[in-house]
Amino acid sequence: MQSRLLSITQSNYIPWKGYFDMIHQVDEFVLFDDVQYTDRDWRNRNRIKTASGSHWITIPIEKKNYRSKKINEIKVIYAQRWTEKHWRSIEHNYSRSPYFKKYASCFQRIYESLEMDCPFLSQVNERFITTISALLGIQTKISRSSDFELIEGKSERLLAICLQAKATHYLSGPAAKAYLDEDLFKRNGIKILWMDYSDYVEYPQLYPPFEHAVSILDLIFNTGPRACNFMKSFQKIT
């Protein structure tokens, strides 16, 4: 039987490089968006580098009953003109980066299209994730957990998706070690692998000290076509 590697992770706003490293390693990446939204997390915010340190950029969301809603039920508030503010902040802090001009129009177009195309947070996140994956040459199939028949239970739900996707291996983030039932997966013929986010190589950043845990935009604008050199799952290129 041919091996098939799957990962299931909540969507984040313009994630860091490790997120895309995980996408690149698997045959199918499932956006786990029909689970409960978590506040003050990476779902609707991320960090960029500035001259005064790392700075949060946050998508405003509708707060009514949001703690009881799933990620794909969270609506974005566009009246606050956050798309313009985020793009201006990115432009201000990265305009002197070596590859900003090369990629600026791509991301500016995304921001300009969001209000028309993406009323929900999960749609915004997916737009950035799929665009950046393509930009990095990642060919992994990206799907949504809502495309699968789901059952209750943290481990049981993840296992059900793996089985429906005909996965033989499941790549999980290290935080899931606290709850994932490895024996359940083993009994069902699924081997669990753990993502390793350690030992990333530093790359040129405009503003010291170096910070790994920022949006992948930082890596793209500073290293351009060489971005994959600094992501562990990619074969090194020159």
mmCIF file of C-alpha atoms in Angstrom, residues 93-202:
data_model
loop_
_atom_site.group_PDB
_atom_site.id
_atom_site.type_symbol
_atom_site.label_atom_id
_atom_site.label_comp_id
_atom_site.label_asym_id
_atom_site.label_seq_id
_atom_site.Cartn_x
_atom_site.Cartn_y
_atom_site.Cartn_z
ATOM 1 C CA ASN A 93 7.837 48.131 7.407
ATOM 2 C CA TYR A 94 8.937 46.070 4.398
ATOM 3 C CA SER A 95 9.293 48.581 1.566
ATOM 4 C CA ARG A 96 13.084 48.513 2.016
ATOM 5 C CA SER A 97 13.245 44.713 1.972
ATOM 6 C CA PRO A 98 15.135 43.343 -1.065
ATOM 7 C CA TYR A 99 12.132 41.548 -2.595
ATOM 8 C CA PHE A 100 9.219 43.703 -1.489
ATOM 9 C CA LYS A 101 8.664 45.199 -4.935
ATOM 10 C CA LYS A 102 8.718 41.743 -6.530
ATOM 11 C CA TYR A 103 5.805 40.458 -4.434
ATOM 12 C CA ALA A 104 3.992 43.599 -3.268
ATOM 13 C CA SER A 105 1.386 43.672 -6.043
ATOM 14 C CA CYS A 106 0.383 40.050 -5.349
ATOM 15 C CA PHE A 107 -0.439 40.743 -1.711
ATOM 16 C CA GLN A 108 -1.920 44.161 -2.339
ATOM 17 C CA ARG A 109 -4.400 42.582 -4.761
ATOM 18 C CA ILE A 110 -5.412 40.066 -2.111
ATOM 19 C CA TYR A 111 -6.124 42.796 0.421
ATOM 20 C CA GLU A 112 -8.109 44.772 -2.145
ATOM 21 C CA SER A 113 -10.281 41.741 -2.984
ATOM 22 C CA LEU A 114 -11.068 40.467 0.514
ATOM 23 C CA GLU A 115 -14.099 42.602 1.343
ATOM 24 C CA MET A 116 -15.845 41.527 -1.845
ATOM 25 C CA ASP A 117 -14.877 37.851 -1.736
ATOM 26 C CA CYS A 118 -14.320 36.802 1.878
ATOM 27 C CA PRO A 119 -16.975 37.672 4.488
ATOM 28 C CA PHE A 120 -15.729 34.936 6.850
ATOM 29 C CA LEU A 121 -12.382 34.698 8.642
ATOM 30 C CA SER A 122 -11.696 31.179 7.384
ATOM 31 C CA GLN A 123 -12.050 32.444 3.805
ATOM 32 C CA VAL A 124 -9.543 35.237 4.421
ATOM 33 C CA ASN A 125 -7.039 32.802 5.901
ATOM 34 C CA GLU A 126 -7.516 30.273 3.127
ATOM 35 C CA ARG A 127 -6.968 32.950 0.468
ATOM 36 C CA PHE A 128 -3.561 33.811 1.917
ATOM 37 C CA ILE A 129 -2.598 30.199 2.619
ATOM 38 C CA THR A 130 -3.362 28.943 -0.886
ATOM 39 C CA THR A 131 -1.746 31.957 -2.572
ATOM 40 C CA ILE A 132 1.459 31.695 -0.559
ATOM 41 C CA SER A 133 1.600 27.917 -1.031
ATOM 42 C CA ALA A 134 1.451 28.405 -4.796
ATOM 43 C CA LEU A 135 4.074 31.143 -4.616
ATOM 44 C CA LEU A 136 6.408 28.736 -2.788
ATOM 45 C CA GLY A 137 5.789 26.006 -5.353
ATOM 46 C CA ILE A 138 3.878 23.803 -2.899
ATOM 47 C CA GLN A 139 1.599 21.363 -4.742
ATOM 48 C CA THR A 140 -0.070 19.793 -1.699
ATOM 49 C CA LYS A 141 -3.825 19.310 -1.914
ATOM 50 C CA ILE A 142 -5.543 21.711 0.506
ATOM 51 C CA SER A 143 -9.043 20.822 1.686
ATOM 52 C CA ARG A 144 -11.428 21.723 4.519
ATOM 53 C CA SER A 145 -12.557 19.593 7.435
ATOM 54 C CA SER A 146 -16.139 20.508 6.535
ATOM 55 C CA ASP A 147 -15.655 18.418 3.381
ATOM 56 C CA PHE A 148 -15.509 15.302 5.575
ATOM 57 C CA GLU A 149 -18.035 13.471 7.717
ATOM 58 C CA LEU A 150 -17.099 14.369 11.282
ATOM 59 C CA ILE A 151 -17.667 12.603 14.583
ATOM 60 C CA GLU A 152 -17.309 13.696 18.220
ATOM 61 C CA GLY A 153 -14.120 13.414 20.241
ATOM 62 C CA LYS A 154 -10.788 15.176 19.638
ATOM 63 C CA SER A 155 -8.791 12.132 18.587
ATOM 64 C CA GLU A 156 -11.791 10.390 17.042
ATOM 65 C CA ARG A 157 -12.553 13.352 14.787
ATOM 66 C CA LEU A 158 -8.975 13.588 13.518
ATOM 67 C CA LEU A 159 -8.840 9.840 12.961
ATOM 68 C CA ALA A 160 -12.108 9.921 11.002
ATOM 69 C CA ILE A 161 -10.688 12.506 8.616
ATOM 70 C CA CYS A 162 -7.512 10.456 8.174
ATOM 71 C CA LEU A 163 -9.499 7.331 7.346
ATOM 72 C CA GLN A 164 -11.794 9.122 4.903
ATOM 73 C CA ALA A 165 -8.771 10.679 3.183
ATOM 74 C CA LYS A 166 -7.146 7.222 3.005
ATOM 75 C CA ALA A 167 -4.101 8.401 4.952
ATOM 76 C CA THR A 168 -1.503 5.954 6.241
ATOM 77 C CA HIS A 169 0.377 8.555 8.301
ATOM 78 C CA TYR A 170 -0.743 11.622 10.252
ATOM 79 C CA LEU A 171 1.612 14.572 10.790
ATOM 80 C CA SER A 172 0.673 16.490 13.935
ATOM 81 C CA GLY A 173 1.945 19.595 15.661
ATOM 82 C CA PRO A 174 3.732 18.948 18.979
ATOM 83 C CA ALA A 175 1.000 20.641 21.057
ATOM 84 C CA ALA A 176 -1.343 17.723 20.305
ATOM 85 C CA LYS A 177 0.835 15.362 22.355
ATOM 86 C CA ALA A 178 -1.196 16.542 25.347
ATOM 87 C CA TYR A 179 -4.417 14.956 24.082
ATOM 88 C CA LEU A 180 -3.918 12.817 20.982
ATOM 89 C CA ASP A 181 -4.723 9.127 21.531
ATOM 90 C CA GLU A 182 -1.831 7.450 19.729
ATOM 91 C CA ASP A 183 -3.108 3.954 20.512
ATOM 92 C CA LEU A 184 -6.423 4.749 18.799
ATOM 93 C CA PHE A 185 -4.587 5.735 15.623
ATOM 94 C CA LYS A 186 -2.320 2.688 15.821
ATOM 95 C CA ARG A 187 -5.288 0.328 16.175
ATOM 96 C CA ASN A 188 -6.725 1.822 12.998
ATOM 97 C CA GLY A 189 -3.520 1.499 11.001
ATOM 98 C CA ILE A 190 -2.487 5.169 11.104
ATOM 99 C CA LYS A 191 1.053 6.057 12.173
ATOM 100 C CA ILE A 192 1.480 9.426 13.904
ATOM 101 C CA LEU A 193 4.476 11.605 13.063
ATOM 102 C CA TRP A 194 5.350 14.749 15.003
ATOM 103 C CA MET A 195 6.282 18.048 13.396
ATOM 104 C CA ASP A 196 9.631 19.437 14.547
ATOM 105 C CA TYR A 197 9.770 23.231 14.608
ATOM 106 C CA SER A 198 13.270 23.472 16.087
ATOM 107 C CA ASP A 199 16.595 24.436 14.513
ATOM 108 C CA TYR A 200 15.401 26.754 11.776
ATOM 109 C CA VAL A 201 18.215 28.639 10.067
ATOM 110 C CA GLU A 202 18.201 32.409 10.444
#
